[in-house]
XYZ file of C-alpha atoms in Angstrom:
430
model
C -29.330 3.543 3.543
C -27.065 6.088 5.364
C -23.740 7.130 4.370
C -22.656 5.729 8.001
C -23.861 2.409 7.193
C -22.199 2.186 3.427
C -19.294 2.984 4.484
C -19.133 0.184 7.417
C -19.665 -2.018 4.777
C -16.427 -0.750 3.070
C -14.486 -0.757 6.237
C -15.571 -4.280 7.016
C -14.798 -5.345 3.115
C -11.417 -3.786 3.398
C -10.575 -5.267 6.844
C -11.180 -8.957 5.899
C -9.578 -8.463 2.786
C -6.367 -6.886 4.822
C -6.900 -10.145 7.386
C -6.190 -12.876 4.895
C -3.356 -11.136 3.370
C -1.482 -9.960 6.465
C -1.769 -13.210 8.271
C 0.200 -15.002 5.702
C 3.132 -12.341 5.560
C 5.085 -13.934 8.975
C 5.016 -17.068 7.578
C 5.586 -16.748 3.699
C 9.442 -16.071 4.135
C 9.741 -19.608 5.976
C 7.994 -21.466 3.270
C 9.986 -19.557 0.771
C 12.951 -20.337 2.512
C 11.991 -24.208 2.890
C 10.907 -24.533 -0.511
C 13.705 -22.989 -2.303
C 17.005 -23.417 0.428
C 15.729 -25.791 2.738
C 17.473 -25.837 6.176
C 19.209 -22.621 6.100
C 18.927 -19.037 6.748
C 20.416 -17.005 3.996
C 18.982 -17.521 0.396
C 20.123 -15.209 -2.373
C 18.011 -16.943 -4.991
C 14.686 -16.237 -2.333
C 15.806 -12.533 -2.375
C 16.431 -12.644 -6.068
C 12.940 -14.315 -6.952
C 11.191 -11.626 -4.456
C 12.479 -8.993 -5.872
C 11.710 -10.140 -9.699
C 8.294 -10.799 -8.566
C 8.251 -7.103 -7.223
C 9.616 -5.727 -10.802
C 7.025 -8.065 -12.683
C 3.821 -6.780 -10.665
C 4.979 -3.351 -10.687
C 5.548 -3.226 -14.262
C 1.639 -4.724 -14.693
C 0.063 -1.984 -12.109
C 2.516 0.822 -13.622
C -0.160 0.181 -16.948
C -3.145 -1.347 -15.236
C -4.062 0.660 -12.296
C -4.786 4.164 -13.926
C -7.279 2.198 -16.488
C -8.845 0.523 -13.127
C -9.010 3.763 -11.787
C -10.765 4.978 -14.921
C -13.359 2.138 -15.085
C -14.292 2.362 -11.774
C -15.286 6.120 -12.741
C -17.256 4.322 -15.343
C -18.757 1.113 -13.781
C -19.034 1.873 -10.311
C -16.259 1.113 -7.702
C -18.194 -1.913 -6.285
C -17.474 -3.922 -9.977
C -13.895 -3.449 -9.900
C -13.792 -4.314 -6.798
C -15.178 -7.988 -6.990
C -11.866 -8.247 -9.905
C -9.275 -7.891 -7.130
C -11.508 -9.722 -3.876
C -12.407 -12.739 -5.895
C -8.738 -13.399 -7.812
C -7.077 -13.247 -4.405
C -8.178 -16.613 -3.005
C -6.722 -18.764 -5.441
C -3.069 -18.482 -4.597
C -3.933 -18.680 -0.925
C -5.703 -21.675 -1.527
C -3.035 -23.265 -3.205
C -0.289 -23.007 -0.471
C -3.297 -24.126 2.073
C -2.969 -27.267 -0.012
C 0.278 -27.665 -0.165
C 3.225 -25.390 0.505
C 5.957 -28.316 -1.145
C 8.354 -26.949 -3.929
C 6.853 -27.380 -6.873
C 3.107 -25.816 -4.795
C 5.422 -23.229 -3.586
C 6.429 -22.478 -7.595
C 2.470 -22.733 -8.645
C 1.927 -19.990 -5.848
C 4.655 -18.048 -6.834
C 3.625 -17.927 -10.510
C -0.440 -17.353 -10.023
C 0.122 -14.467 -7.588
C 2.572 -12.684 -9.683
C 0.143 -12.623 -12.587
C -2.893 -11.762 -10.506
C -1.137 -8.985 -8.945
C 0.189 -7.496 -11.974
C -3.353 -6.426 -12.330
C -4.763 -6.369 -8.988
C -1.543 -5.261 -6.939
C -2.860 -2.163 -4.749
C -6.535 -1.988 -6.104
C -8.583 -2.389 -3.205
C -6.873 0.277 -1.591
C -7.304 3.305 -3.988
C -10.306 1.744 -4.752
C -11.616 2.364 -1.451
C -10.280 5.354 -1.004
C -12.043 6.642 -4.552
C -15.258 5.630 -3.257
C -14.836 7.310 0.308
C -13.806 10.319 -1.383
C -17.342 10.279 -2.907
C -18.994 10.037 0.004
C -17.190 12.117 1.878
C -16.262 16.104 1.781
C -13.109 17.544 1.171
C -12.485 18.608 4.800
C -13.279 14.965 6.246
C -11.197 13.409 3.536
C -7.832 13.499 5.764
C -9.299 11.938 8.827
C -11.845 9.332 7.278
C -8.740 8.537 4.749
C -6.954 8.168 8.171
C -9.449 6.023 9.691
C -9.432 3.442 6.677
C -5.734 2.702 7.103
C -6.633 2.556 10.934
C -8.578 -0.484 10.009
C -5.942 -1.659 7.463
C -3.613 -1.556 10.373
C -6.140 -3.412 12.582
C -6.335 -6.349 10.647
C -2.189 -6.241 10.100
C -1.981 -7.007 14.043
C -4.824 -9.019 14.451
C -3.696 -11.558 11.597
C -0.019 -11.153 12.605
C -0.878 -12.159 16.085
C -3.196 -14.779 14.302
C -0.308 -16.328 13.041
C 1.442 -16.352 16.418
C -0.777 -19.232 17.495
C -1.485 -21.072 14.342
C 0.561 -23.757 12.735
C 1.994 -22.637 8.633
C -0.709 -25.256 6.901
C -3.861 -23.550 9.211
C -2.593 -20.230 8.642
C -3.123 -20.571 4.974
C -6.178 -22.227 5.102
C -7.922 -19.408 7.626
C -6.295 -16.859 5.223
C -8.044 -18.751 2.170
C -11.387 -19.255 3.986
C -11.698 -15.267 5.104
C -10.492 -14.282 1.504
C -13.631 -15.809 0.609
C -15.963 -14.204 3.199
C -14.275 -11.135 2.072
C -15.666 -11.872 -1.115
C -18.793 -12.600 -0.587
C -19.289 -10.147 2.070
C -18.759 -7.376 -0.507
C -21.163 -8.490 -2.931
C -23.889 -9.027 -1.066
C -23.518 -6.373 1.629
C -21.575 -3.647 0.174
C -23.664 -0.861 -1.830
C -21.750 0.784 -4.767
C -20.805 4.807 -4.243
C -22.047 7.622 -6.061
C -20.358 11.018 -6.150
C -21.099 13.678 -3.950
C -22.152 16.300 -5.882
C -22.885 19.234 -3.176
C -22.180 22.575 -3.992
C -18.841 22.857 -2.679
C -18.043 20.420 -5.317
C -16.102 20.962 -8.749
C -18.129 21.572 -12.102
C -17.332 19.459 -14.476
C -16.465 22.543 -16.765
C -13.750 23.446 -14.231
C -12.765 19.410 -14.104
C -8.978 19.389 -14.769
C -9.492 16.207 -16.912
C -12.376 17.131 -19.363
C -10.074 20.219 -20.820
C -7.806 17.486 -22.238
C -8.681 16.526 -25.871
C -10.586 13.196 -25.949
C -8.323 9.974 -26.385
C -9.801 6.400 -27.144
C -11.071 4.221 -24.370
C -7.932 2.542 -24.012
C -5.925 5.785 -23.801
C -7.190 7.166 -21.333
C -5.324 5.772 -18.315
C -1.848 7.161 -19.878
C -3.563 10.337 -20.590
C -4.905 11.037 -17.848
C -1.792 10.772 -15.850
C 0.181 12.865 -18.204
C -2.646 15.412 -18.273
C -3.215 15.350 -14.208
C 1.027 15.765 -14.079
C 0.995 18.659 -16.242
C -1.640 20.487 -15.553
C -1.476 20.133 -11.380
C 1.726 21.441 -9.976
C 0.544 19.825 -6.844
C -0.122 16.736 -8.110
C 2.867 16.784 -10.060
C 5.035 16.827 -6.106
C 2.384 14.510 -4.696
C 3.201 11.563 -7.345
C 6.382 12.663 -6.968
C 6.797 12.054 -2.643
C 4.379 8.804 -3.718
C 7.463 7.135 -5.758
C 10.391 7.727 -3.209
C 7.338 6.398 -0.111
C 7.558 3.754 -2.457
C 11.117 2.880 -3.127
C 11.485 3.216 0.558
C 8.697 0.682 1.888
C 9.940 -1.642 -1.199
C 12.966 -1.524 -0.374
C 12.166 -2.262 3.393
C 9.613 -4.766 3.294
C 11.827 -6.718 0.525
C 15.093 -7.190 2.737
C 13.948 -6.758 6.555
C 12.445 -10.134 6.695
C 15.741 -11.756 5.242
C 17.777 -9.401 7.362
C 16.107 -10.095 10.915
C 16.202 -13.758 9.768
C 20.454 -13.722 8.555
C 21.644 -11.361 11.631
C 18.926 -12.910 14.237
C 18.279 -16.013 12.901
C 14.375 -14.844 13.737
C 11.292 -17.138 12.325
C 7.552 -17.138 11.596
C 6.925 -15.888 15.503
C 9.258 -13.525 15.799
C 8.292 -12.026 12.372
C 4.611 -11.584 13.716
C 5.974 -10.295 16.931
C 7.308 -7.668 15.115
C 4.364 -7.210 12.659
C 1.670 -6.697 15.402
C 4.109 -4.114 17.372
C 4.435 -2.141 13.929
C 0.552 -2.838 13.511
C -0.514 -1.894 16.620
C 1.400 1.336 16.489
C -0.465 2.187 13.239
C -3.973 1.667 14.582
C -3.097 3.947 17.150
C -1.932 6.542 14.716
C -4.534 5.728 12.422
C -7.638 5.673 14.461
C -6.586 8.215 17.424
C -3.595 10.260 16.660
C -4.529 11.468 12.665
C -8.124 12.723 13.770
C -6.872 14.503 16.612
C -3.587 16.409 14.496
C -5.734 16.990 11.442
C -7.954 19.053 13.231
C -4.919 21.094 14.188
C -2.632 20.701 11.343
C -2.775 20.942 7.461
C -2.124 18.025 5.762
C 1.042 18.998 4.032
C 2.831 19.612 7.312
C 1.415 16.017 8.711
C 2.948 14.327 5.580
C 6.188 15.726 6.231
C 5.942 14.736 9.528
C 5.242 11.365 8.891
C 7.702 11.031 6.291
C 10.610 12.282 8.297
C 9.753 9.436 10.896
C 9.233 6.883 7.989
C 13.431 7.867 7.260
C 14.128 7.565 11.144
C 12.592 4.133 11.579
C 13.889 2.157 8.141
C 17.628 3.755 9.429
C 17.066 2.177 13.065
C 16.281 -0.908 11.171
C 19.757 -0.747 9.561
C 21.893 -0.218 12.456
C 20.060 -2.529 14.680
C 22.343 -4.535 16.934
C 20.335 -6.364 18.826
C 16.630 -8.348 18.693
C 15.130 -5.583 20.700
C 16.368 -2.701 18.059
C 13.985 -4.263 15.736
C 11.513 -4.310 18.383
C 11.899 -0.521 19.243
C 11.772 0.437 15.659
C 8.412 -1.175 14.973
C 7.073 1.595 17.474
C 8.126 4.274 15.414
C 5.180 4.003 12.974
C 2.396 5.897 15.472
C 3.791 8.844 13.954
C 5.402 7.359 10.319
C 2.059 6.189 9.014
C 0.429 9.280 9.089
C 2.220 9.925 5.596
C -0.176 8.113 3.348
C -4.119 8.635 4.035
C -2.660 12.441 3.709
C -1.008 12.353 0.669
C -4.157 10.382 -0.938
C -6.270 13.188 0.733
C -4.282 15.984 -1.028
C -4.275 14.063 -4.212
C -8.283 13.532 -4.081
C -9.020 17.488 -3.952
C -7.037 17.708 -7.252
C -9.929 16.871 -9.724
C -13.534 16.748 -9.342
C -16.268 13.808 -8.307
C -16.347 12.260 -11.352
C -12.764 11.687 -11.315
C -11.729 10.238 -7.593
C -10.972 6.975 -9.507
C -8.687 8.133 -12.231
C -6.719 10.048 -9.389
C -6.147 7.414 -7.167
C -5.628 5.087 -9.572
C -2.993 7.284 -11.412
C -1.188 7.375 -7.865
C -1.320 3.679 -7.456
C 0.144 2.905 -11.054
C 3.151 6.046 -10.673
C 3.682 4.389 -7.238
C 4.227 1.501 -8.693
C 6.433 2.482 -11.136
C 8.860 2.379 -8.105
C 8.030 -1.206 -7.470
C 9.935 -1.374 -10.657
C 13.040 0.353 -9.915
C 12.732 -0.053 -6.187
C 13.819 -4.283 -6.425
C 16.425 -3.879 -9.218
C 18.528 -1.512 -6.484
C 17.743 -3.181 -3.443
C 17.823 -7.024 -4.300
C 21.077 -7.325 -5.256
C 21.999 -4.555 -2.771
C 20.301 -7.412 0.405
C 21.665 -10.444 -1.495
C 25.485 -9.015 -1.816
C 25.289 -7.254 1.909
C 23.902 -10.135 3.432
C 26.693 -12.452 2.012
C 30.041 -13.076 2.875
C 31.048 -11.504 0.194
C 29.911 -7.927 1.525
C 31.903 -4.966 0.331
C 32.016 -4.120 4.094
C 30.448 -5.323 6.907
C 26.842 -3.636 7.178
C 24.267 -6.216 6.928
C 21.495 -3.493 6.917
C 22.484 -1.254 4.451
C 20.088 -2.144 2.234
C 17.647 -1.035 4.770
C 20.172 2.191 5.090
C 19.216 3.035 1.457
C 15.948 2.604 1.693
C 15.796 5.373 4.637
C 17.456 7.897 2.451
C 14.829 7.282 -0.303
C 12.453 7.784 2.909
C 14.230 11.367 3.634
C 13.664 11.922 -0.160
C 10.201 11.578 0.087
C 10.560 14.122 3.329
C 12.728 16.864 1.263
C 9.664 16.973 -1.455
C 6.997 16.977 0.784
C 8.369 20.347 2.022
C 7.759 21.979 -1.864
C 3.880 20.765 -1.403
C 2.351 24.033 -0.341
C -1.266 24.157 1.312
C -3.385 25.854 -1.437
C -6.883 25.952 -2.187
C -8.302 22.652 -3.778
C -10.164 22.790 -7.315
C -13.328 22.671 -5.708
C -12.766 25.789 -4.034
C -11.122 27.557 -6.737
C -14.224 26.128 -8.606
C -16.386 27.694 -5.995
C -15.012 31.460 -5.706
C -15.018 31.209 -9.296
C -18.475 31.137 -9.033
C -19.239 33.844 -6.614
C -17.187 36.434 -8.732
């Protein structure tokens, strides 16, 4: 079987997965609202319990995700991946049931447990096993082209939801959970690193010149060796926690802000979700092959990082319904930020390690998921009160754009150097 044809099989795996997540998101903040506040339309104890939920599952990926990462180095990326596919239909299936209060609570408690050790899997997952099929100078633009699909299935289950009532929504977001499932075992073929010349030796592997740890170690050590020995890596984990306190921060309040200064609902949530969607499949799929061909990575992170800043802060000061609607456009050039900071990250160790890299990534990211709710929570529930400090309903969103520009100031400090594999390779010839 080709490479072209594995790695369909990925991209289809990875876009029904996205599907049955993203069609839910419009409607979850309703049926949070109606099960905890019921008729009206500011909550402090629904931005409180979102934001604990946020702390709880980053806390479990801050530990879990590096040993994922690690496994799947071990066991094949195709194993782990049935962990994370297979545990995310049950809480969809229970709010297809029944999305009453005590349902709501059931939901609320299963999918905070699940994703404390499956929160963000899939995706460096995938990107570990396109990294071994792919070569270091394709990385950026097929890394590109798998959050073009991510961002296909955000609009198409966002505009899903536009036509659906909240009961079918959850029970077409259970169902294709499933097929997602299912399609991945039986169609998807596990990866194998690429081991072509231009590869890293494992003598020059940044990872095996660390002394050996037990099994269970070597998540934690792998990060701390990775951070110290990789002054690149060191920036890129670095830019990955402030991306992260940013879209935390954003995608924790916006909801609850559009809803308290709009008074918006399920609709116009997905409105806005399939605008922001749509503008990422275009950056995705057409704008990031096209730039990467002309620019290095580093300079396309910064780029999209300084327009991640500009779009959270038009958030903030929006003062009307079509503000929000404007911003949402902003991401054909924001999103470019994260299949190129994963590409950078993935020439940083060798083929045998694509797993522990990503996954180390994932789990420092999500140390911000951590910090990221304990600012901004009580931040959204104080500013979107009336007992604000001052009036500025969005500041909360404000913040988060600074953390954005952050992110932007690091990026700067990443300079474009030669990968391992490289260094590995002139190594070699002298």
């Amino acid at each position: 079987m080709g490479k072209g044809s594995e790695l369909s099989h990925l991209f289809a795996t990875v876009f029904l997965y996205c599907f049955s997540n993203f069609m839910v998101a419009p409607a979850i903040t309703d049926v949070s609202m109606a099960a905890i506040c019921p008729g009206q339309d500011e909550c402090s104890l629904a931005i409180y319990l979102t934001g604990a939920q946020q702390v709880i599952i980053g806390m479990g990926s801050l530990v879990v995700m590096p040993l994922i990462g690690n496994l799947s180095d071990t066991y094949g990326r195709k194993s782990m991946l049935t962990i994370p596919l297979g545990l995310s239909i049950f809480p969809l299936a229970i709010l297809a049931y029944s999305r009453t209060k005590y349902f709501f609570y059931t939901h609320y408690i299963l999918r905070t447990v699940i994703a404390m050790f499956t929160e963000g899997s899939v995706q460096f997952l995938s990107f570990a096993y396109l990294a071994d099929s792919v070569p270091e100078n394709g990385r950026a633009a097929v890394f590109g082209i798998m959050s073009g699909i991510a961002s296909s299935s955000f609009v198409l289950g966002n505009f899903s939801t536009r036509f659906l009532s909240i009961p079918t929504t959850f029970q077409v977001a259970a169902l294709m959970s499933l097929i997602a499932f299912l399609y991945m075992r039986f169609f998807l073929v596990d990866s194998k690193p690429n081991r072509g010349e231009n590869f890293i030796t494992e003598a020059h592997s940044l990872l095996l010149k660390k002394p050996k740890f037990p099994k269970l170690l070597l998540s934690l050590d792998d990060a701390i060796c990775l951070l110290r020995t990789s002054p690149t890596f060191l920036k890129v984990a670095v830019v990955g926690f402030f991306i992260n306190v940013s879209d935390v921060g954003l995608y924790a309040s916006l909801n609850f802000f559009l809803k308290a200064k709009f008074h918006f609902n399920k609709d116009q949530f997905a409105d806005i979700m399939v605008i922001f969607g749509v503008s990422g499949s275009i950056s995705q799929l057409l704008v990031m092959p096209m730039l990467s061909s002309i620019l290095p990575e580093e300079k396309l992170l910064s780029l999209g990082l300084f327009f991640t800043s500009v779009h959270m802060i038009l958030y903030s000061v929006a003062w009307a319904p079509w503000v929000a609607y404007v911003s949402a456009v902003i991401p054909i050039l924001s999103t470019l930020a994260f299949p190129c900071l994963r590409s950078i990250a993935s020439k940083q160790a060798g083929p045998n390690e694509q797993g522990k890299v990503q996954g180390c990534i994932t789990g420092i990211s999500s140390f911000a998921s951590i910090v990221s709710p304990l600012a901004f929570s009580p931040l959204a529930a104080v500013f979107l009160s009336d007992k604000a400090p001052f009036h500025f309903p969005g500041f909360t969103l404000f913040c988060a754009g600074l953390a954005a520009m952050l992110a932007f100031m690091q990026s700067l400090m990443i300079e474009s150097s030669p990968s391992l594999t490289q260094s590995s390779a002139v190594e070699r010839l002298v």
